[in-house]
CSV table of C-alpha atoms and ligand atoms in Angstrom, one decimal:
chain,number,residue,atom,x,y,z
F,3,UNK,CA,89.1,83.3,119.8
F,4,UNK,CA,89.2,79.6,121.3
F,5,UNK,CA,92.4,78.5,121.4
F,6,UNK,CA,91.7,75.0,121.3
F,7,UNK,CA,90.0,75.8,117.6
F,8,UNK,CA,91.6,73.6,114.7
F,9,UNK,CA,91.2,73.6,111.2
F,10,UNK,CA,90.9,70.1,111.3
F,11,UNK,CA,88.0,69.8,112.8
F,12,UNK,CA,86.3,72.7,111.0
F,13,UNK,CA,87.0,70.6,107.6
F,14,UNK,CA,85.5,68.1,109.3
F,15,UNK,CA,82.4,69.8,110.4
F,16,UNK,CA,81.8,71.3,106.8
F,17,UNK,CA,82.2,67.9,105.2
F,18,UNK,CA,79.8,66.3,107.2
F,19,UNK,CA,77.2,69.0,106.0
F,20,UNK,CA,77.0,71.1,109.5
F,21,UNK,CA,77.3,74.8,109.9
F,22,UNK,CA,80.1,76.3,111.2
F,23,UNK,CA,79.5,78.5,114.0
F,24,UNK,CA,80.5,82.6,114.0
F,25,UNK,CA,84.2,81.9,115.4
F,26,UNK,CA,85.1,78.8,113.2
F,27,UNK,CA,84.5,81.2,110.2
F,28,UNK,CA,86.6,83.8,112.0
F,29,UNK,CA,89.1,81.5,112.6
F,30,UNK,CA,89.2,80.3,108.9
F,31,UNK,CA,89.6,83.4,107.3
F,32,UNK,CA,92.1,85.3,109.9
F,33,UNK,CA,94.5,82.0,109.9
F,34,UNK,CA,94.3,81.6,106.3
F,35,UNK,CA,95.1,85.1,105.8
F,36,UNK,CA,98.2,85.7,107.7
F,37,UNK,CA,99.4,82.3,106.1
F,38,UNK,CA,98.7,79.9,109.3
F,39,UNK,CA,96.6,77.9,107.5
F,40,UNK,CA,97.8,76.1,104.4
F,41,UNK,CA,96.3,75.5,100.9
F,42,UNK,CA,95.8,71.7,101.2
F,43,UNK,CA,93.5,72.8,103.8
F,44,UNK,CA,91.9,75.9,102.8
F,45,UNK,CA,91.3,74.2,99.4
F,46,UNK,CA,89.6,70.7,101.6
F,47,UNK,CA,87.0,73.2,103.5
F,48,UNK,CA,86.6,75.5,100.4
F,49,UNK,CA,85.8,72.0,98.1
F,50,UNK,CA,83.5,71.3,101.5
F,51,UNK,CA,81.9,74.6,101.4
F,52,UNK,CA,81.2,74.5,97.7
F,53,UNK,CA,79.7,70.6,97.7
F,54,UNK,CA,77.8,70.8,101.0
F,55,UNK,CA,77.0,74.9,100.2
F,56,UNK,CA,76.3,77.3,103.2
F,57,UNK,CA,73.0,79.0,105.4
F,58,UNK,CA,72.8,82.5,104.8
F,59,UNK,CA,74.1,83.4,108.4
F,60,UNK,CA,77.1,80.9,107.5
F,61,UNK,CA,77.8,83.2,104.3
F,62,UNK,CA,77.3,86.8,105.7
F,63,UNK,CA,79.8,85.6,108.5
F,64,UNK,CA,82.1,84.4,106.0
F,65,UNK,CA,81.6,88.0,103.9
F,66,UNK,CA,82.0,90.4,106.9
F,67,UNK,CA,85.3,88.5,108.0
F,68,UNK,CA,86.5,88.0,104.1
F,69,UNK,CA,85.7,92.0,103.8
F,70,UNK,CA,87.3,93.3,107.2
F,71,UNK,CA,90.3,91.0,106.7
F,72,UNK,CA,92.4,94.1,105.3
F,73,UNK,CA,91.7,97.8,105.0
F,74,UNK,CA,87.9,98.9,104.5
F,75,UNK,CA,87.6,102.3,103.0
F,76,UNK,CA,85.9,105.1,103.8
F,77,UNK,CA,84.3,106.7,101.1
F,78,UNK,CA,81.4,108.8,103.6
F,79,UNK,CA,83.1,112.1,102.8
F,80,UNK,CA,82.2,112.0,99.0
F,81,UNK,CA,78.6,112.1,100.4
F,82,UNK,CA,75.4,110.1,102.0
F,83,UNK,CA,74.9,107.3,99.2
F,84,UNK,CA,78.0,105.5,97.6
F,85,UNK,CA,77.0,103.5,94.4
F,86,UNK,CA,79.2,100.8,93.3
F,87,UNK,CA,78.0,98.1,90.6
F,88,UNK,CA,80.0,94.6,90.4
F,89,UNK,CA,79.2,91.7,87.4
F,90,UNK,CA,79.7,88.3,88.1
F,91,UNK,CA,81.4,88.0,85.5
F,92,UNK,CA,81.1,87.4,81.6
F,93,UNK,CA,82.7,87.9,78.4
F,94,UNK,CA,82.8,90.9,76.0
F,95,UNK,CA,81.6,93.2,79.2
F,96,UNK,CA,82.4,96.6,79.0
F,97,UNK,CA,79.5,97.8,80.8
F,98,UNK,CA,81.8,99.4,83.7
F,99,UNK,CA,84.4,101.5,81.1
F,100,UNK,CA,80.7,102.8,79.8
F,101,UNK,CA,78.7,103.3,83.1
F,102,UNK,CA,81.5,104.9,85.6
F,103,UNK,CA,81.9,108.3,83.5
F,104,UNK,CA,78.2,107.7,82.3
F,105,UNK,CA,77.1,107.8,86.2
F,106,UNK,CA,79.6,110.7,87.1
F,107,UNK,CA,78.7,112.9,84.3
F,108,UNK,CA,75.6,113.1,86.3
F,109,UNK,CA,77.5,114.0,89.5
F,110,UNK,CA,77.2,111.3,91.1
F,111,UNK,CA,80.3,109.9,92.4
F,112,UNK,CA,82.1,106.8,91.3
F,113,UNK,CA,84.8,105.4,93.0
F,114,UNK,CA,85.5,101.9,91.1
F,115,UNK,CA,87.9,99.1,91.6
F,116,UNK,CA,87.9,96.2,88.8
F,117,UNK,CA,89.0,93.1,88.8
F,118,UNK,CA,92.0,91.6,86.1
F,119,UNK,CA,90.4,88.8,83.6
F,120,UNK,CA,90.8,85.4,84.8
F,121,UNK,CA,90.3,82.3,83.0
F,122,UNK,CA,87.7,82.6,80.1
F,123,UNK,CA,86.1,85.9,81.5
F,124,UNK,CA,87.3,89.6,80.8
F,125,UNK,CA,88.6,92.6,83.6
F,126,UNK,CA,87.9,96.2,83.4
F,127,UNK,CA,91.6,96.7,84.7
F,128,UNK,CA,93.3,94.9,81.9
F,129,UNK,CA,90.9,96.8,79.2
F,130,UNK,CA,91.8,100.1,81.1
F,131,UNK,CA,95.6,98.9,80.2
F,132,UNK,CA,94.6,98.9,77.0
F,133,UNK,CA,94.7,102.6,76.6
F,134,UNK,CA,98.6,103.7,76.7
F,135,UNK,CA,99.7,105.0,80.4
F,136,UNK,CA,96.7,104.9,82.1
F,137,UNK,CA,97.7,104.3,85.7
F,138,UNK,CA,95.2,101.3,87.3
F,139,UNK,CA,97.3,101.3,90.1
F,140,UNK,CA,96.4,104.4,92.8
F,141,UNK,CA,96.7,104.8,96.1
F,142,UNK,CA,93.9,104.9,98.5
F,143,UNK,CA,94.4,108.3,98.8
F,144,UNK,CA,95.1,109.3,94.8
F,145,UNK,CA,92.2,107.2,94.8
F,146,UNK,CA,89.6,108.8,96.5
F,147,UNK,CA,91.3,112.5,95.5
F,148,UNK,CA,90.7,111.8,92.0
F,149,UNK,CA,87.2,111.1,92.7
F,150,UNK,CA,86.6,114.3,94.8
F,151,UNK,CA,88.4,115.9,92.1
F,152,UNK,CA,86.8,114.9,88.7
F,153,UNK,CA,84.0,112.7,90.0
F,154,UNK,CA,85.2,109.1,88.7
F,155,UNK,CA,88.1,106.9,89.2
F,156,UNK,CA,88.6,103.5,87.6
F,157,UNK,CA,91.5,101.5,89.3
F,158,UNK,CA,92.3,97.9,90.2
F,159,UNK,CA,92.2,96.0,93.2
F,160,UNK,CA,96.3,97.1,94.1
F,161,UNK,CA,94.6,98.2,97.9
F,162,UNK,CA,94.8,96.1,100.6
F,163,UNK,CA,91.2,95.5,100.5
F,164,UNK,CA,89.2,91.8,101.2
F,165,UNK,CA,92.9,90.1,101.0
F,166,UNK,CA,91.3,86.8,102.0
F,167,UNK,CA,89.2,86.9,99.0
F,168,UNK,CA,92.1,87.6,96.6
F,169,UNK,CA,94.0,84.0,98.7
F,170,UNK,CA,90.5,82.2,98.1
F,171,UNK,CA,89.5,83.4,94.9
F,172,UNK,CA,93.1,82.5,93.5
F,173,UNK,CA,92.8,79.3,95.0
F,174,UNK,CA,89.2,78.2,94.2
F,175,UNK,CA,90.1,79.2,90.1
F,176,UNK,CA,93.0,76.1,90.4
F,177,UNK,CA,90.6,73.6,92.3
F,178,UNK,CA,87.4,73.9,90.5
F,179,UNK,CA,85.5,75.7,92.3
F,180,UNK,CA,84.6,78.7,90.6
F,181,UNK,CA,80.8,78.0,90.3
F,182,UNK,CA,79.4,78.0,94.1
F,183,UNK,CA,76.9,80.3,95.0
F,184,UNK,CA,78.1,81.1,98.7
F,185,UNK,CA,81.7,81.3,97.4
F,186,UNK,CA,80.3,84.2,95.0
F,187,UNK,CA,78.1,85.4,97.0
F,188,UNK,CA,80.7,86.4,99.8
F,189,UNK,CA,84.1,87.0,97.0
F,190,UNK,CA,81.7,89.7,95.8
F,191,UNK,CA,79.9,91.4,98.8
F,192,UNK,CA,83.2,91.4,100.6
F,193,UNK,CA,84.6,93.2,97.9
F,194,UNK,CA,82.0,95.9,97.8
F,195,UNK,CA,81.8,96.2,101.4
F,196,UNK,CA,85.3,96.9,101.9
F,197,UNK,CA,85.3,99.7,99.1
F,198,UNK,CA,83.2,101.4,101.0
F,199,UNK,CA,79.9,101.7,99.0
F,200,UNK,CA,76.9,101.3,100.7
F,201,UNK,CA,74.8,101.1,97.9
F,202,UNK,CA,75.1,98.2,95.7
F,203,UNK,CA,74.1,97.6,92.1
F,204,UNK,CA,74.8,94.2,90.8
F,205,UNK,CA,74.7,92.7,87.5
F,206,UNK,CA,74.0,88.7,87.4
F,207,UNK,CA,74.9,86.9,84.3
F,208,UNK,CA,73.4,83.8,83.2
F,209,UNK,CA,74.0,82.0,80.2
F,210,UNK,CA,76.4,80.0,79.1
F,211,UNK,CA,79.1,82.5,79.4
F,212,UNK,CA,78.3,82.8,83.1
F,213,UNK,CA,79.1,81.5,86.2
F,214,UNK,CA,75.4,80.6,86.8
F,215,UNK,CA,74.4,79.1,83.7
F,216,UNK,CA,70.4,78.7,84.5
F,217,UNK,CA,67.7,81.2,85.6
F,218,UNK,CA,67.4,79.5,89.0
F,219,UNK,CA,70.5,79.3,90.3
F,220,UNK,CA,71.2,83.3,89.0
F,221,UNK,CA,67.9,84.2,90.7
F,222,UNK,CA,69.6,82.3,94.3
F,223,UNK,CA,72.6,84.0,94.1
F,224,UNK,CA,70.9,87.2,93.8
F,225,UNK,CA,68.5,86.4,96.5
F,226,UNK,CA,71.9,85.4,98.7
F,227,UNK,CA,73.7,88.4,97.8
F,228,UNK,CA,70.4,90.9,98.5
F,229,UNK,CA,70.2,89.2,102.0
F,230,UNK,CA,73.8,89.8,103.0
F,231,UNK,CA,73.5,93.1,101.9
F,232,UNK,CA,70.7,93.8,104.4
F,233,UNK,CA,72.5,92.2,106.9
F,234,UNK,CA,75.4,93.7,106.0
F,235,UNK,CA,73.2,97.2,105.7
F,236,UNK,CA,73.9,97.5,102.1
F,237,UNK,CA,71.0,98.1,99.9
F,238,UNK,CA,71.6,95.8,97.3
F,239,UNK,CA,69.8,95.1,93.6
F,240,UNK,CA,70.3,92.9,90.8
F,241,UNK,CA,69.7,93.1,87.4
F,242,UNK,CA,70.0,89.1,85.7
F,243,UNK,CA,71.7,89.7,82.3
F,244,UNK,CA,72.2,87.5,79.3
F,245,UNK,CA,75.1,85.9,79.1
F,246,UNK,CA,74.9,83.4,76.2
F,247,UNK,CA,76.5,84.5,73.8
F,248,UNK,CA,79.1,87.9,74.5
F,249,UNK,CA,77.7,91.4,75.3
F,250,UNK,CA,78.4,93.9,72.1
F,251,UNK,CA,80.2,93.1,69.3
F,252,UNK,CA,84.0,92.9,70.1
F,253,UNK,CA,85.9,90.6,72.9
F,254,UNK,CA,89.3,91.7,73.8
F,255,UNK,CA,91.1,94.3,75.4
F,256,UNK,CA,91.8,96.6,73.5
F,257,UNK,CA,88.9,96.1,71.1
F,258,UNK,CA,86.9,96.5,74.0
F,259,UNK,CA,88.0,99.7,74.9
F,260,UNK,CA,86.9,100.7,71.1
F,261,UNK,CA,83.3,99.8,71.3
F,262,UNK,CA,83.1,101.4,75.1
F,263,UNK,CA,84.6,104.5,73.3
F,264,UNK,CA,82.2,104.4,70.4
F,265,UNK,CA,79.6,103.6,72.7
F,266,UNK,CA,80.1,106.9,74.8
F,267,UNK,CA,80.5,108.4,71.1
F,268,UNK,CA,76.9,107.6,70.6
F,269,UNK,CA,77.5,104.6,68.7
F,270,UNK,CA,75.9,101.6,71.0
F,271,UNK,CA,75.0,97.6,70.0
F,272,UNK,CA,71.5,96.9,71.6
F,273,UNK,CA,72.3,94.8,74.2
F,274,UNK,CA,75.1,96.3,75.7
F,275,UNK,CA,72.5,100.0,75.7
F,276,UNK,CA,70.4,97.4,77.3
F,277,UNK,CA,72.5,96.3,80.1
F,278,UNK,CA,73.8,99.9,80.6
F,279,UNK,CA,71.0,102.1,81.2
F,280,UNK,CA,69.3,99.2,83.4
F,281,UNK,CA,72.4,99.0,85.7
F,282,UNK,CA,72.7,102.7,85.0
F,283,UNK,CA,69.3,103.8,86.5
F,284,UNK,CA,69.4,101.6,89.5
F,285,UNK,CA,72.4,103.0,90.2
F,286,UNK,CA,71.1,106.3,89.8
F,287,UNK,CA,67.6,105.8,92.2
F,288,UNK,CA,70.0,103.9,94.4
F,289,UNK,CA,71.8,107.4,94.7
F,290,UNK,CA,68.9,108.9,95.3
F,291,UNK,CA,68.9,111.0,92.1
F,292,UNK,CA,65.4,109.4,90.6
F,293,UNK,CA,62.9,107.5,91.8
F,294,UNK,CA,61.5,106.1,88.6
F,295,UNK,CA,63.1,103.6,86.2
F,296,UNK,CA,62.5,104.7,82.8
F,297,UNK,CA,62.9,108.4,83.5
F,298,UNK,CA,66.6,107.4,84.6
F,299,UNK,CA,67.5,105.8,81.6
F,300,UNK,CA,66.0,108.8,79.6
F,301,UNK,CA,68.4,111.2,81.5
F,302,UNK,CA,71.2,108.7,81.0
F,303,UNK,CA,71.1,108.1,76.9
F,304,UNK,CA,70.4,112.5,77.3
F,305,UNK,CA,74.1,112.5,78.7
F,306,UNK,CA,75.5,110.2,75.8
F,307,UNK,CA,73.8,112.0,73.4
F,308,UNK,CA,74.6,115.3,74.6
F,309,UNK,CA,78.7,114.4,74.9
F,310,UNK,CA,78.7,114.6,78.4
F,311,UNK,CA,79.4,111.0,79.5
F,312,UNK,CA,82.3,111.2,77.0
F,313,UNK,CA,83.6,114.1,77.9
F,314,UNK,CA,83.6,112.8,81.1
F,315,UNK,CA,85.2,109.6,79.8
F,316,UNK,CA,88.2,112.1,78.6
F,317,UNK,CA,89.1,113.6,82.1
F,318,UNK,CA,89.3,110.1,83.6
F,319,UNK,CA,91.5,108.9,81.0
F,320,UNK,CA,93.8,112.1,81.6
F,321,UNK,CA,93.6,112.1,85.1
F,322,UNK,CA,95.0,109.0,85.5
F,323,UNK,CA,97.9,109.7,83.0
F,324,UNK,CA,96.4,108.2,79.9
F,325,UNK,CA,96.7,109.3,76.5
F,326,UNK,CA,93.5,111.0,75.4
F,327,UNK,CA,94.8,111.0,71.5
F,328,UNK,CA,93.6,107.2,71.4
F,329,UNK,CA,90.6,108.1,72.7
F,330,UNK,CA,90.0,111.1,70.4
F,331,UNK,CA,91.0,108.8,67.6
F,332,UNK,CA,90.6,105.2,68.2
F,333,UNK,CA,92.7,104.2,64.8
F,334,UNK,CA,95.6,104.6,66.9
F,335,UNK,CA,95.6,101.8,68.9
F,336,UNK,CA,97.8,99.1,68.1
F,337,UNK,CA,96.8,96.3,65.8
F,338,UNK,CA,97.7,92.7,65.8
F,339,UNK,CA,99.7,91.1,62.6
F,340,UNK,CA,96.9,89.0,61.6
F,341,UNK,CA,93.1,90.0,60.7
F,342,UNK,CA,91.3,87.5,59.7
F,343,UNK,CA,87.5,87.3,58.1
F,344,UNK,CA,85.4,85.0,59.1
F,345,UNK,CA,83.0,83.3,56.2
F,346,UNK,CA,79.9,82.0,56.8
F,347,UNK,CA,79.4,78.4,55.5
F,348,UNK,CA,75.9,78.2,55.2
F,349,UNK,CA,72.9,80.3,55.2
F,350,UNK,CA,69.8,80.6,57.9
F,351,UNK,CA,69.7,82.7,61.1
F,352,UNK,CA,72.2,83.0,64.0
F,353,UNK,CA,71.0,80.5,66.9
F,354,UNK,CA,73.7,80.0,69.2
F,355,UNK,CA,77.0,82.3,69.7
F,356,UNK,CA,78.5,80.1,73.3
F,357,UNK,CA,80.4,82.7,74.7
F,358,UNK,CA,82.2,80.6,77.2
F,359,UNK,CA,83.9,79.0,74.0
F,360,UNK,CA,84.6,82.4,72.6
F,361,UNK,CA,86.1,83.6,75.5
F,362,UNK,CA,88.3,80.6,75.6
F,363,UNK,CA,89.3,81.0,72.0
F,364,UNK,CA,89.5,84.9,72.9
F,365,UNK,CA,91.9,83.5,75.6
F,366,UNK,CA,93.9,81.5,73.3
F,367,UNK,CA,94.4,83.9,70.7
F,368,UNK,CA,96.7,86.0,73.9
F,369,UNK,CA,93.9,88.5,75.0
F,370,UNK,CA,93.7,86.5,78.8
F,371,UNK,CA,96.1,84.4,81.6
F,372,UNK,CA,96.3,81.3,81.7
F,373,UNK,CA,97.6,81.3,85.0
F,374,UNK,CA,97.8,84.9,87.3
F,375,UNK,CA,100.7,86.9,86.7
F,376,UNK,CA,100.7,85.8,82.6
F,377,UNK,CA,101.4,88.9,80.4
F,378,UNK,CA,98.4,89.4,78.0
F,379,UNK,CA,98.1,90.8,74.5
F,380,UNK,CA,96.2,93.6,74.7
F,381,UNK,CA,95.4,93.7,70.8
F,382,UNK,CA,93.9,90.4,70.1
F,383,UNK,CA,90.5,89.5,70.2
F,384,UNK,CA,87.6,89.4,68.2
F,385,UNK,CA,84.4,90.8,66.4
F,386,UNK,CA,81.4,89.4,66.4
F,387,UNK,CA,80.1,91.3,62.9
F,388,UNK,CA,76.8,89.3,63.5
F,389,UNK,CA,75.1,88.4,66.6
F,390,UNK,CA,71.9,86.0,67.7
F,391,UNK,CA,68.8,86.2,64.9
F,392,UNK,CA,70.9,87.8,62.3
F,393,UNK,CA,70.2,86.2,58.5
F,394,UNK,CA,73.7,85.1,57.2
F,395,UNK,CA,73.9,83.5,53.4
F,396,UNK,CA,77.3,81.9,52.4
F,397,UNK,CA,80.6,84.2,52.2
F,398,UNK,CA,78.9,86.8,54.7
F,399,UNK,CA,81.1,88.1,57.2
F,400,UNK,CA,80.3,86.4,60.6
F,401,UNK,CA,83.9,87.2,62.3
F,402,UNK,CA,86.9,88.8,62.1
F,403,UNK,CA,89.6,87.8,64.1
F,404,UNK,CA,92.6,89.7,65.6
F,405,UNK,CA,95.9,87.9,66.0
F,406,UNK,CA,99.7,87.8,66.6
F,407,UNK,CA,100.1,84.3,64.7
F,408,UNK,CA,98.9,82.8,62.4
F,409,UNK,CA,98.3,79.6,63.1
F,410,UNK,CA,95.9,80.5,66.0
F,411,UNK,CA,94.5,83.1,63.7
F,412,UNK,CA,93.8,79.7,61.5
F,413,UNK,CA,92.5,77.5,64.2
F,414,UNK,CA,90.2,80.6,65.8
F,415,UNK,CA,88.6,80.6,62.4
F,416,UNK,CA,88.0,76.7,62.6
F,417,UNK,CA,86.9,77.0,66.1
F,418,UNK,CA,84.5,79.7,65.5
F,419,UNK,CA,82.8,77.8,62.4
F,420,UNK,CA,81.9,75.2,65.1
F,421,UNK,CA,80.3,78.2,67.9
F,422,UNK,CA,78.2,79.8,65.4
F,423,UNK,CA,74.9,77.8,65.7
F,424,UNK,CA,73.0,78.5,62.2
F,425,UNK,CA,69.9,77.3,61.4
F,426,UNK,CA,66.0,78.5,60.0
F,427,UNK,CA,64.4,79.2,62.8
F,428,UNK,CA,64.5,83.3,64.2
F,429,UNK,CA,65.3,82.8,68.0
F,430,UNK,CA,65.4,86.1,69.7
F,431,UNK,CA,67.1,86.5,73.4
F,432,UNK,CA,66.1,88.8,76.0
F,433,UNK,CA,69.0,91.2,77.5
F,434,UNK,CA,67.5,92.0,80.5
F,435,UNK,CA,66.1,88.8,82.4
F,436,UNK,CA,64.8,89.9,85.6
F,437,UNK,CA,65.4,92.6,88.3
F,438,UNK,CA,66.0,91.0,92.3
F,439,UNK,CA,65.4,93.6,95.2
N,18,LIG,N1,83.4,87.8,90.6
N,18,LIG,C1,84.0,87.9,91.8
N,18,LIG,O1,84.5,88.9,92.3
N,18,LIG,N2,84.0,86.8,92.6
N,18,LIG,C2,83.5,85.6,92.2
N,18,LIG,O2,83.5,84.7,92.9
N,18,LIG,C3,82.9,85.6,90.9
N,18,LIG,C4,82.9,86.7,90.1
């Protein structure tokens, strides 16, 4: 490394709208990791990086050192093709509680680490939480021994893995710069490259609940993402999902858990079967278990059908110290004080359901952080009891809400008067918008 190199000038580079050669990226992300570098800074380039954006060799740079600035594991001992699948993010997803027993019911392996929720979006980990004593928290070796064991493990991201993403991720939440498209791009490749998959499904949401809230800018970041992962030499795919209004019915942590139980219990809301067994059979030609498409998904809903998946579903619970009872019986997870039915004030057909907004009121009701290390309450939430195109008349249910007070029970109710777009016309959405290779 020069030792002349400053993070002065680097800023400076960026905001003038140049590219930042291999070793000033190097530099960045080493410094800024072992706490040489300081916020002020790191947040000046990172604003730099997001208004001026990045070329594709800037961004695979800035992955590879992101993803080798801690431990990378080695997962080439559970066999030849490692699957991982990654969202960029949404609200009411609980495609990954669904597709990592779904995918090792078909012995495949799945070795899986999930984010927490952070502002208005949802994380696997916290849902996980959700069911009493299940440990998110593994070692990398409990880790990867569960998997040889039973075939699956779910944990969070307690490893020492792409620690520069966790500084910069953290830090581009509180500075606004959430939505950047190299910034994704590398938070999430580095991620899956230091898990140690080399195969790499990806599911990018667009909508209004997304981070990339038009077609064009999803299908970029896919593109951006596809070409790290070749330069990278991970094979990487991405499905382009719906996220207008919330995937399924229910958004919260616990209530998510519910419908991602029922769901492997054969009960499953279209567009979240949708988004599964697309993700699912990529992942599963990926792994070189099936070459075509629809034959994959076939085998997939078999396994649901056939109580594989949950049973499946039941061993990863117990393995990782869960109760299985709540599983078994999903009456006994705790319920909030307050539920609250939602009325519908008019009649005509759903038309708009902004699930940014009902994640935020989702947030505000307890079920996500405000800021990082805020405790959540894992009961609260909502249902959506109808969804986009539905005919509502007066006095129909729309919503029920779950909540610890009642005065954010009342002003939920208010606020979700307001989201729910009514009106004649019949709009129907697709789930799946486009596939990327
Ligand atoms: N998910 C991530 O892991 N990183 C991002 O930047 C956005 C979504």
């Amino acid at each position: 490394m020069v030792s002349y190199m400053n993070i002065i000038d680097i800023i400076a580079k960026k905001r003038d709208g140049k590219e930042l050669d291999t070793e000033e990226i190097k530099y960045f992300i080493s410094e800024y990791t072992n706490n040489k570098i300081e916020d002020y800074q790191a947040s000046a380039l990172i604003m730099a990086i997001y208004i001026n954006g990045m070329s594709y060799r800037e961004i695979k740079d800035l992955t590879m050192e992101m993803a080798y600035s801690g431990d990378v594991l080695d997962l080439s001992e559970l066999g030849p093709n490692v699957v991982d699948k990654h969202s960029t993010g949404g609200v009411g997803d609980k495609v990954t509680i669904i597709l990592a027993p779904l995918i090792a019911s078909l012995g495949i392996p799945v070795a899986k680490m999930s984010g927490r929720g952070l502002g208005y979006t949802g994380g696997t980990a916290d849902k996980m939480e959700a069911i009493p004593g299940y440990n998110t928290g593994l070692s990398e070796s409990e880790f990867i021994n569960s998997v040889k064991k039973i075939g699956v493990s779910l944990i969070t991201q307690t490893l020492n893995l792409a620690p520069a993403d966790k500084k910069i991720y953290a830090l581009r939440d509180t500075i606004a710069c959430t939505e950047s498209i190299p910034l994704i791009a590398s938070s999430i490749m580095s991620k899956k490259i230091a898990s140690g998959a080399n195969k790499i499904v990806l599911d990018v949401t667009c909508g209004f609940g997304a981070f990339m809230k038009n077609l064009a800018d999803a299908k970029e970041l896919s593109k951006t993402m596809i070409e790290i992962g070749k330069l990278a030499k991970r094979e990487t795919i991405c499905v382009i999902t719906n996220m207008n209004q919330p995937l399924g019915y229910a958004v919260g942590n616990s209530l998510e858990v519910i419908e991602a139980i029922e769901f492997l219990k054969g009960n499953m809301p279209d567009d979240v079967k949708d988004v599964v067994l697309e993700l699912g059979a990529y992942m599963v030609k990926l792994a070189g278990k099936g070459e075509d498409i629809e034959e994959n998904k076939k085998i997939l809903l078999e396994n649901i059908k056939n109580g594989k998946a949950y049973t499946k579903f039941l061993e990863l619970v117990q393995n990782q110290g869960g109760d299985i009872e709540y599983v078994k019986n999903t009456e006994k997870f705790e319920k909030p004080k307050i539920i609250k039915e939602v009325l519908a004030n008019k009649e005509g057909y759903v038309q708009e359901i902004n699930a940014e907004e009902i994640g935020k009121l989702s947030g505000n009701l307890g079920a996500g952080r405000k800021n990082k290390d805020d405790k959540i309450d894992l009961s609260v939430g909502l249902v959506l009891n109808s969804k986009i195109g539905d005919f509502v008349k007066p006095g129909d249910r729309i919503a029920t809400i779950y909540a610890n007070s009642l005065e954010k029970a009342e002003e939920a109710e208010k606020d979700l008067l307001n989201i729910y777009v009514i009106g004649t016309e019949k709009i129907l959405e697709d789930t799946i918008i486009d596939i990327i290779k």
